[in-house]
PDB file of C-alpha atoms in Angstrom:
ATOM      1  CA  UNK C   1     -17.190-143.588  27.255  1.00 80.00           C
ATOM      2  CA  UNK C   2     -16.514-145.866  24.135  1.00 87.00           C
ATOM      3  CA  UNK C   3     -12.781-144.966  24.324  1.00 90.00           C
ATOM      4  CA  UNK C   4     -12.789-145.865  28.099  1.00 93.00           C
ATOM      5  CA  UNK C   5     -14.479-149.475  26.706  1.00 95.00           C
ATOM      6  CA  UNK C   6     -11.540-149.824  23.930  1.00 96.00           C
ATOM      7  CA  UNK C   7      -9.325-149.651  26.515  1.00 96.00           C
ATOM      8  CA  UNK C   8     -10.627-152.403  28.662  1.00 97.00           C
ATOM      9  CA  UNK C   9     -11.046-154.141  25.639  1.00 96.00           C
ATOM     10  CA  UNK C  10      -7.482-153.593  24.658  1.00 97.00           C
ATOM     11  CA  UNK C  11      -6.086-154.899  28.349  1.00 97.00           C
ATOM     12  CA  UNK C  12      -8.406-157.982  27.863  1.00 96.00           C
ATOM     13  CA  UNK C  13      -6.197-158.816  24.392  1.00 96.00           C
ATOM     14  CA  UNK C  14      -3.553-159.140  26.751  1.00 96.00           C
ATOM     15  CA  UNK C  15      -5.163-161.190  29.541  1.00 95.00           C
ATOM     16  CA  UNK C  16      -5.228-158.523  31.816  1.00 96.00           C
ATOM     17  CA  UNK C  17      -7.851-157.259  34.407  1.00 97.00           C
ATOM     18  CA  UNK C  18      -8.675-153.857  34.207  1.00 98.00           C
ATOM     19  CA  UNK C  19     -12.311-152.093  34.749  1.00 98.00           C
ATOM     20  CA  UNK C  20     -13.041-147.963  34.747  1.00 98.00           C
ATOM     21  CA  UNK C  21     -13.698-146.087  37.664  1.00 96.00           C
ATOM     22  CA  UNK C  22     -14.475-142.926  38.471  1.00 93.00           C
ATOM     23  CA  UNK C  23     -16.850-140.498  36.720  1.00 94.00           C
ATOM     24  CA  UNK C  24     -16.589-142.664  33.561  1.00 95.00           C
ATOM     25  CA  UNK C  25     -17.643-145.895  35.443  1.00 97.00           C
ATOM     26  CA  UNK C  26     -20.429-144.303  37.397  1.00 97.00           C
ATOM     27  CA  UNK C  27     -21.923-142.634  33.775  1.00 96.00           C
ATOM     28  CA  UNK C  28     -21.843-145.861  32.008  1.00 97.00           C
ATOM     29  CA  UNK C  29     -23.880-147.670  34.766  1.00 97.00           C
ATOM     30  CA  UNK C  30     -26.323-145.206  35.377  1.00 98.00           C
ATOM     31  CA  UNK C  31     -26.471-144.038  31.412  1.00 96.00           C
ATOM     32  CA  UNK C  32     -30.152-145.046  31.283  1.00 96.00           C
ATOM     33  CA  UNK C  33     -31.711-142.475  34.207  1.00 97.00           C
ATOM     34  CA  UNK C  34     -30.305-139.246  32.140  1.00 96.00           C
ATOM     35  CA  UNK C  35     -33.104-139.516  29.651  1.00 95.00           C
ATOM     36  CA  UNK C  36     -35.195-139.280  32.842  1.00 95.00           C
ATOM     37  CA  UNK C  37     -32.964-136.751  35.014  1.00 97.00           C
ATOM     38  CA  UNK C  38     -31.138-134.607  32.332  1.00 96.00           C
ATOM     39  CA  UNK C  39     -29.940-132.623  35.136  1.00 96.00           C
ATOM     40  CA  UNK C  40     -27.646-135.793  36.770  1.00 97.00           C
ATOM     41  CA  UNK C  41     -25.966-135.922  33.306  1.00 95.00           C
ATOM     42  CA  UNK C  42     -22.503-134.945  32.758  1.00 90.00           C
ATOM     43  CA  UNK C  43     -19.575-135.805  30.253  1.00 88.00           C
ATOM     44  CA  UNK C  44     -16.145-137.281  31.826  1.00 89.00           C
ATOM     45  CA  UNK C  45     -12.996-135.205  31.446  1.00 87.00           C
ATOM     46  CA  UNK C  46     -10.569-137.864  32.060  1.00 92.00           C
ATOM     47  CA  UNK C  47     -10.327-142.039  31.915  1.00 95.00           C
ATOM     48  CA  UNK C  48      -9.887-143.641  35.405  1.00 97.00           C
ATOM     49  CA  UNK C  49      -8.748-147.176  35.120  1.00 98.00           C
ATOM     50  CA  UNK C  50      -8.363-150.282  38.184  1.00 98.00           C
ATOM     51  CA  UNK C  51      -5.622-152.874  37.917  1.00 98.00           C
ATOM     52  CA  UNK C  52      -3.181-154.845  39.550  1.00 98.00           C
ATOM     53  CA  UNK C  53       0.037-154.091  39.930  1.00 97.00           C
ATOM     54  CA  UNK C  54       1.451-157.408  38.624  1.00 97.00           C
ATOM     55  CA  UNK C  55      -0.242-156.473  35.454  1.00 97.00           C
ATOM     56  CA  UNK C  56       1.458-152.564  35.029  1.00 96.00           C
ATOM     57  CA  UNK C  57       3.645-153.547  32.312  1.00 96.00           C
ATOM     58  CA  UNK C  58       1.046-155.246  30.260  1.00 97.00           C
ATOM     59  CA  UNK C  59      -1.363-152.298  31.280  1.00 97.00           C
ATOM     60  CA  UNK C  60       0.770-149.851  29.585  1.00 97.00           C
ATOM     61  CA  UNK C  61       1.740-152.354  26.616  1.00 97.00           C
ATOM     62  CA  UNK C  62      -2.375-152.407  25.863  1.00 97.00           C
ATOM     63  CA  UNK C  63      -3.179-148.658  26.356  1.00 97.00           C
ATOM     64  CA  UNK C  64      -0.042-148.096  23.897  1.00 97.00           C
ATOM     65  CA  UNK C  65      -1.486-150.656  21.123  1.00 96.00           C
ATOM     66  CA  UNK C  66      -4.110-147.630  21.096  1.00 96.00           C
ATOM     67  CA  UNK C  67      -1.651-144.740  20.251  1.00 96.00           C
ATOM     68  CA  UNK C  68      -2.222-143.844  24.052  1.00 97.00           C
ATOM     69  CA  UNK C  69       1.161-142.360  26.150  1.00 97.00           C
ATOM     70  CA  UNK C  70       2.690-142.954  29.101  1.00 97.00           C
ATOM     71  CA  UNK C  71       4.156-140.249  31.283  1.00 96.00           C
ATOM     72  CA  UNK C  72       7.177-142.085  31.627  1.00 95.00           C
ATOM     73  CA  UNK C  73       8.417-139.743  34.707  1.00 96.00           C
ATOM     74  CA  UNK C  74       5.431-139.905  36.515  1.00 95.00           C
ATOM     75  CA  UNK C  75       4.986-144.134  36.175  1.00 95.00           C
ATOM     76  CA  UNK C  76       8.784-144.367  37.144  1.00 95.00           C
ATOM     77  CA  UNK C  77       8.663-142.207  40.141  1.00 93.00           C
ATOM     78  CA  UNK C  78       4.866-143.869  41.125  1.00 92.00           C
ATOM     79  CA  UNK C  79       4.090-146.987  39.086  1.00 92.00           C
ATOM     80  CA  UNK C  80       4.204-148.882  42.376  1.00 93.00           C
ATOM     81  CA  UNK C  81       0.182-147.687  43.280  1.00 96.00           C
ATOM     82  CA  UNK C  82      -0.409-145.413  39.840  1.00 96.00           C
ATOM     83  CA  UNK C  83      -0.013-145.400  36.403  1.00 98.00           C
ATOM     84  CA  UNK C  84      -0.464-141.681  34.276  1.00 97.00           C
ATOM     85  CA  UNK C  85      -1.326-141.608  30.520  1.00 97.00           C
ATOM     86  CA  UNK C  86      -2.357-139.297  27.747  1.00 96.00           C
ATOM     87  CA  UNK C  87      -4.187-140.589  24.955  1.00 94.00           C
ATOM     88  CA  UNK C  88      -3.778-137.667  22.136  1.00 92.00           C
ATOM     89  CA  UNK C  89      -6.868-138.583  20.282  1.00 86.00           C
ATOM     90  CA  UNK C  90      -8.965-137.175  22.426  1.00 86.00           C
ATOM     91  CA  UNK C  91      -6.824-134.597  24.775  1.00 91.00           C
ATOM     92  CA  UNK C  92      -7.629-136.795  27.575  1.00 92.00           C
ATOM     93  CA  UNK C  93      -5.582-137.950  31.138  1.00 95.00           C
ATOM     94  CA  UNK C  94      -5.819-141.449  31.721  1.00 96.00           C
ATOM     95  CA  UNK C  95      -4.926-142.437  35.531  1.00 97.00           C
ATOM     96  CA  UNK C  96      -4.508-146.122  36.275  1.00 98.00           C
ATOM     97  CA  UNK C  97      -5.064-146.875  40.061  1.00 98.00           C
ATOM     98  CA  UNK C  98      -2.658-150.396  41.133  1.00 98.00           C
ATOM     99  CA  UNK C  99      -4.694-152.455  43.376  1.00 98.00           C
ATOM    100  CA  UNK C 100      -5.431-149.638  45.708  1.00 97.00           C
ATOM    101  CA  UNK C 101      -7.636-146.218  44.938  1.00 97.00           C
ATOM    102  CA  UNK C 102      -5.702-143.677  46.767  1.00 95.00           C
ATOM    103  CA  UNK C 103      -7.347-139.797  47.202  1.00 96.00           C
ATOM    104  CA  UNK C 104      -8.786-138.813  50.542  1.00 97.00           C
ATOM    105  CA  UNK C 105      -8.899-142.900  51.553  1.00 97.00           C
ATOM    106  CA  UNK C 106      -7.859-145.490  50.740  1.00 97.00           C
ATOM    107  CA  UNK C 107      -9.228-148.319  49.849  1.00 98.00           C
ATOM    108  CA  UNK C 108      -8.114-151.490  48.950  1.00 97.00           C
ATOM    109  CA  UNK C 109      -8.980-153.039  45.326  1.00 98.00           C
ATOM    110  CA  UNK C 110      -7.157-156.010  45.257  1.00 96.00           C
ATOM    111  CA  UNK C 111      -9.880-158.826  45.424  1.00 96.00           C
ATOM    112  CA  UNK C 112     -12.285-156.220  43.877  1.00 98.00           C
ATOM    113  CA  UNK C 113     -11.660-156.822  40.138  1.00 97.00           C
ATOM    114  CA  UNK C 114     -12.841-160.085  38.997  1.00 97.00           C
ATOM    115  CA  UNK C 115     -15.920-159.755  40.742  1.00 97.00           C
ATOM    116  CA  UNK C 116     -17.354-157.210  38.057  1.00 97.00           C
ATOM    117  CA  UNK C 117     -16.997-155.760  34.392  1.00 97.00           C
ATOM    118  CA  UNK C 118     -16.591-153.849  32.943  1.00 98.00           C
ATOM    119  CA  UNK C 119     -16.470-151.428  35.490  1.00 98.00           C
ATOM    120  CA  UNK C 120     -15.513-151.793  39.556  1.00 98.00           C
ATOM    121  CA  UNK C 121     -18.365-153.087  41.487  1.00 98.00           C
ATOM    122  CA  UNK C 122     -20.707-150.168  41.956  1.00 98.00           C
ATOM    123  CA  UNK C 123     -20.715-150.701  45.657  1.00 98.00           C
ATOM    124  CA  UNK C 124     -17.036-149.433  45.278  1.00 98.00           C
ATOM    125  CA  UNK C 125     -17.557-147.084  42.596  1.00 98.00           C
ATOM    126  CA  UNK C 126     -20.381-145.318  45.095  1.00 98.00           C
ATOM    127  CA  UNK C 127     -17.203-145.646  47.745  1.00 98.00           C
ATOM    128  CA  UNK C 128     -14.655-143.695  45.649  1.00 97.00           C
ATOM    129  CA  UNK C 129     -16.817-141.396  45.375  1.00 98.00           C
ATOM    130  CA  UNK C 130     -17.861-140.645  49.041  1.00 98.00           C
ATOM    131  CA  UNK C 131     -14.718-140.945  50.174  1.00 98.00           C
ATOM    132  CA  UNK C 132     -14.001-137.745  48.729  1.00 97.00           C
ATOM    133  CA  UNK C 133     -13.153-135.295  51.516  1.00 97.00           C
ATOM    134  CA  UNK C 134     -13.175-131.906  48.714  1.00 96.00           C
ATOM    135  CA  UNK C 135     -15.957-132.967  46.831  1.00 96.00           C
ATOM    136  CA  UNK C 136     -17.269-131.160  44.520  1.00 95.00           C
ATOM    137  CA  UNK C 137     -20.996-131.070  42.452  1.00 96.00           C
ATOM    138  CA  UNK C 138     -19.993-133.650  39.933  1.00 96.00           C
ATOM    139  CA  UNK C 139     -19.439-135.881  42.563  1.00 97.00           C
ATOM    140  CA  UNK C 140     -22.251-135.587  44.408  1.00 98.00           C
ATOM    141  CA  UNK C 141     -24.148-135.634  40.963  1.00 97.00           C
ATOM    142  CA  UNK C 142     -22.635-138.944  40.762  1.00 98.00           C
ATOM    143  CA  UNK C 143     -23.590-140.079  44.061  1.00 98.00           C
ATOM    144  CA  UNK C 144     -27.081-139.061  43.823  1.00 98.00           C
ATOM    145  CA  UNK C 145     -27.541-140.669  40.270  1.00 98.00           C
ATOM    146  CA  UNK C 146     -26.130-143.895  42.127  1.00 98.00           C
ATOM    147  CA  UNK C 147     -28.501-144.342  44.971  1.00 98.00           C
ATOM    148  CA  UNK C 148     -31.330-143.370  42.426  1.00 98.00           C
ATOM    149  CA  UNK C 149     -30.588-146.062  40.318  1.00 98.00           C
ATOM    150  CA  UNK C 150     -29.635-149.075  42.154  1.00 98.00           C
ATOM    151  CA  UNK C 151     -31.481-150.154  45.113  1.00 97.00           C
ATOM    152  CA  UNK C 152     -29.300-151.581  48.434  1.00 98.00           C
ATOM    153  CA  UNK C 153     -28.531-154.713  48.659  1.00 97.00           C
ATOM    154  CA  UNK C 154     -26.801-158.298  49.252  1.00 96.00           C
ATOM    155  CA  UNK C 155     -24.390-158.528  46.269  1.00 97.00           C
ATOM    156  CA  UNK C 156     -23.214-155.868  43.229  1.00 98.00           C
ATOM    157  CA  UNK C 157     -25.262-156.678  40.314  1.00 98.00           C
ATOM    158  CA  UNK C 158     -26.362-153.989  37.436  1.00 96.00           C
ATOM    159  CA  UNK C 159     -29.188-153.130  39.725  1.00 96.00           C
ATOM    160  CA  UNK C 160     -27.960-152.969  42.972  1.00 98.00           C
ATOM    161  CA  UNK C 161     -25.082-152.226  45.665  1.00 98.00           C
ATOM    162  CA  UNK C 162     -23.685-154.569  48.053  1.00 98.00           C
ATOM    163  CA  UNK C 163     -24.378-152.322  51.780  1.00 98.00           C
ATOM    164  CA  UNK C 164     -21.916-155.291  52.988  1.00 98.00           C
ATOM    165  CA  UNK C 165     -19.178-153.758  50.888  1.00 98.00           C
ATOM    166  CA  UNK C 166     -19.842-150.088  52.564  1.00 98.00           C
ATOM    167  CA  UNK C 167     -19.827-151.703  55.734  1.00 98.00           C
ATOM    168  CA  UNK C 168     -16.653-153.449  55.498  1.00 98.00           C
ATOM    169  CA  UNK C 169     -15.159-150.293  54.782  1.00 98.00           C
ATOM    170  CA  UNK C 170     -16.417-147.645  56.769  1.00 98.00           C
ATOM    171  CA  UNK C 171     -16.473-150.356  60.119  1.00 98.00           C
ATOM    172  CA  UNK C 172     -12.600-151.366  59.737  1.00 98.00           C
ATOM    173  CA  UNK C 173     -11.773-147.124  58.840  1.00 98.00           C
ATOM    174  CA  UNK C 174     -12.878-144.989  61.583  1.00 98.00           C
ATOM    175  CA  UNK C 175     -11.586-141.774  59.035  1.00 98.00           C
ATOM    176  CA  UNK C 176     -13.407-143.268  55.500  1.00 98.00           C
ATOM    177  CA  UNK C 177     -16.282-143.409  57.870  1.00 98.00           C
ATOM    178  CA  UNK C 178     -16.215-140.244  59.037  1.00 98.00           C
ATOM    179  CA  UNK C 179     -15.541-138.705  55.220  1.00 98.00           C
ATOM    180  CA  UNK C 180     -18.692-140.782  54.418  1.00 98.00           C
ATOM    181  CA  UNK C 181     -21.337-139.939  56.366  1.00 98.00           C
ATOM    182  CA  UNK C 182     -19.981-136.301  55.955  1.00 98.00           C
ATOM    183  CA  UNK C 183     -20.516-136.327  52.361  1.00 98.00           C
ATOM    184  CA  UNK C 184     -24.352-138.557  52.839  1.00 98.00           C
ATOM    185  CA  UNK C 185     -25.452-135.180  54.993  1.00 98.00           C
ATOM    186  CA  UNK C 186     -23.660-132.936  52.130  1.00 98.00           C
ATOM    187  CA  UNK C 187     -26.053-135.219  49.822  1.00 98.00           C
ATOM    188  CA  UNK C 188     -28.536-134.103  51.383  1.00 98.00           C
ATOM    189  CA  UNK C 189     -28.159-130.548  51.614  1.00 98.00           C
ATOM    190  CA  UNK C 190     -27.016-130.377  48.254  1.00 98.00           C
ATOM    191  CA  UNK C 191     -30.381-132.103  47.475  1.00 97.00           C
ATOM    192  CA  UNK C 192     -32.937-129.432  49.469  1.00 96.00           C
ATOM    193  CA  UNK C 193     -31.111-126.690  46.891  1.00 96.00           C
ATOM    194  CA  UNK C 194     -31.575-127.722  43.691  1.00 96.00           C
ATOM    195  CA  UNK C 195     -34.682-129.033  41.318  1.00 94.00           C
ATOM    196  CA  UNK C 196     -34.787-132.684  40.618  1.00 96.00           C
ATOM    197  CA  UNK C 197     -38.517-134.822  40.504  1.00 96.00           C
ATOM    198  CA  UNK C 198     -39.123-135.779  44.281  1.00 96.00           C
ATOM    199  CA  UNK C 199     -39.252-139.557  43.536  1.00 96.00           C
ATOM    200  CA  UNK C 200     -36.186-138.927  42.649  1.00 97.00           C
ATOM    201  CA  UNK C 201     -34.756-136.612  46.022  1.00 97.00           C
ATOM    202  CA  UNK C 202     -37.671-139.253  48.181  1.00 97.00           C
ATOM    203  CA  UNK C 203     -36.030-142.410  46.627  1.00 98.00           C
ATOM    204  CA  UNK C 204     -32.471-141.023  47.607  1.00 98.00           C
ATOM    205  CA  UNK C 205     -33.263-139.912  51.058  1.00 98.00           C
ATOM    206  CA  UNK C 206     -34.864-143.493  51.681  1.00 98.00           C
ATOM    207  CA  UNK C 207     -31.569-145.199  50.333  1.00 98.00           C
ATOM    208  CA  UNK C 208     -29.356-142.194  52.331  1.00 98.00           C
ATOM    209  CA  UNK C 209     -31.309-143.256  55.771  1.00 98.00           C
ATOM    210  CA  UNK C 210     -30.842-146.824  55.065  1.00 97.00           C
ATOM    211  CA  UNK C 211     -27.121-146.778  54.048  1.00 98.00           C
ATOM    212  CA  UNK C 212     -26.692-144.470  57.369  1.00 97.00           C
ATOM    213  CA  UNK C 213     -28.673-146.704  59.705  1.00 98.00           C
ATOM    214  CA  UNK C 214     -26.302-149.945  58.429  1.00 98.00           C
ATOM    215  CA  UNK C 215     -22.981-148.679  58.770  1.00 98.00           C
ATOM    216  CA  UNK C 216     -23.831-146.772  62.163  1.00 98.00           C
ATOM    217  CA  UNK C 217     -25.389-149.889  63.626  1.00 98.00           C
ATOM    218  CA  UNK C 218     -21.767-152.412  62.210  1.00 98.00           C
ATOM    219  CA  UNK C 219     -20.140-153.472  65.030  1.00 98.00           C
ATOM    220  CA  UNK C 220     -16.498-151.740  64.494  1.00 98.00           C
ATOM    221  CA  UNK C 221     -12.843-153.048  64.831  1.00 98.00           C
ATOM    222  CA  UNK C 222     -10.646-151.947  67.606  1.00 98.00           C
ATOM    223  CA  UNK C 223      -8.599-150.019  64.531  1.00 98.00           C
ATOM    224  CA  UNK C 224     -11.397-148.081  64.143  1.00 98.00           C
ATOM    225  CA  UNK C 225     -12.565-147.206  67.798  1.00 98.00           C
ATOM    226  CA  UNK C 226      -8.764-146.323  68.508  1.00 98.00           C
ATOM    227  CA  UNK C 227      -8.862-143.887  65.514  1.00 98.00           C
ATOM    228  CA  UNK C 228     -12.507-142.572  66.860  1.00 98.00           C
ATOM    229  CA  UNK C 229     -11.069-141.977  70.639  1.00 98.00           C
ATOM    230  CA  UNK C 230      -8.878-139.614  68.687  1.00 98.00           C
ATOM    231  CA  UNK C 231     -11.645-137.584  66.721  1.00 97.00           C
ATOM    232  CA  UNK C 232     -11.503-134.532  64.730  1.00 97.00           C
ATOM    233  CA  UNK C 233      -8.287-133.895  66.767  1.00 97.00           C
ATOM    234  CA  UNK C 234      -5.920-134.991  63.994  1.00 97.00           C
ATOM    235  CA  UNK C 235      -6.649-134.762  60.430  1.00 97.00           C
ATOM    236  CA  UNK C 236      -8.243-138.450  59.107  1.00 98.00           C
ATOM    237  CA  UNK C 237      -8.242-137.666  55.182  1.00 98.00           C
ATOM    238  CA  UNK C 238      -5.349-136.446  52.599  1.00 96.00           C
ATOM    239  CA  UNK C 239      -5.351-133.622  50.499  1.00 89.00           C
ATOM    240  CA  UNK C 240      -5.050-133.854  46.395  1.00 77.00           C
ATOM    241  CA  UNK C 241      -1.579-133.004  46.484  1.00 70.00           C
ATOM    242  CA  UNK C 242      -0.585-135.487  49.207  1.00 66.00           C
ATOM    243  CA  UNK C 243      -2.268-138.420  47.546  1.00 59.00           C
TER     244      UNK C 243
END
């Protein structure tokens, strides 16, 4: 985590906006619960970095001030949406997503910067993660640590998630919503199997019902009742490889 800092640090030298995401992001907000639930805890592989993409070539000029390398193939071929790094200090794959996150979804990051640090606002940080079509038990880790520690609300803060922010996603993307609400039910199920302190699984479910209530009750752009006429019929997320 304090290398992922240095490197935000190190894009600030050069007057450049750049916050983590990711597993990183989501551990350094919610690093105070793991005394509490030691069983949410887990240590990020990787770096996962937000910027824009006016800012790439200062990006990489900052992460290289700290010994870090480009892949110089990969950035050339991609460097329009993603930057790829490899800081040999640590053995450790830095990605650096370019104004939009790109996996299953996407979702657009563009105004999304300024508006928190040092880290993306958790309301999209909880996004990134839900949008995840293959997820895995990290992730929902992650999501369950994040609607245990913040409470829903109006604006992202250090306490709490902006449920406008959700539903200006899911209500313009008929496909991130239907990715979403997928993985909330996972949440769930996920939840009835393992151990954790029921104030913990009660004051998830009560944030679950509340986040599903909201976004089913958004009224919904014509882009996304189009895509819903359509359904399950044709695929609605990407795969790893195609993203």
């Amino acid at each position: 985590m304090q290398r992922g800092l240095a490197m935000i640090n190190a894009c600030d030298n050069y007057k450049v906006s750049c916050r983590l995401l990711g597993g990183i992001a989501i551990v350094y907000l919610v690093r105070d619960i793991y005394t509490e639930v030691p069983f949410l805890k887990r240590e990020p592989k990787d770096v996962d970095l937000a910027a824009h993409k006016k800012d790439s070539q200062k990006v990489t000029k900052a992460l290289e001030s700290l010994g870090i390398q480009a892949d110089r193939q990969f950035n050339a071929l991609h460097g329009w949406e993603r930057l790829k790094f490899m800081d040999p200090k640590l053995g450790m794959r830095i990605d650096v997503f370019l104004d939009i996150f790109r996996e299953s979804h996407v979702i657009d990051l563009k105004d999304r910067l300024e508006k928190f640090s040092p880290t993306l606002p958790p309301s999209d940080l909880l996004m990134t993660k839900l949008q995840i079509w293959e997820i895995n038990e990290k992730d929902i880790k992650d999501i369950i640590a994040m609607l245990y520690k913040f409470d829903l609300g109006d604006k992202d803060t250090n306490n709490t998630i902006d449920l406008n922010r959700i539903i200006e996603l899911t209500s313009d993307d008929w496909g991130l919503y239907k990715t979403t609400t997928v993985n909330l039910d996972r949440t769930i199920n996920y939840m009835k199997s393992v151990d954790l302190p029921g104030k913990v699984k009660d004051r998830v479910m009560s944030n679950i019902d509340r986040l599903r209530q909201s976004i089913e009750k958004a009224p919904k752009s014509m882009k996304w009742k189009m895509r819903a006429a359509i359904g399950e019929r044709v695929r609605w997320y990407e795969t790893p490889e195609e993203a």
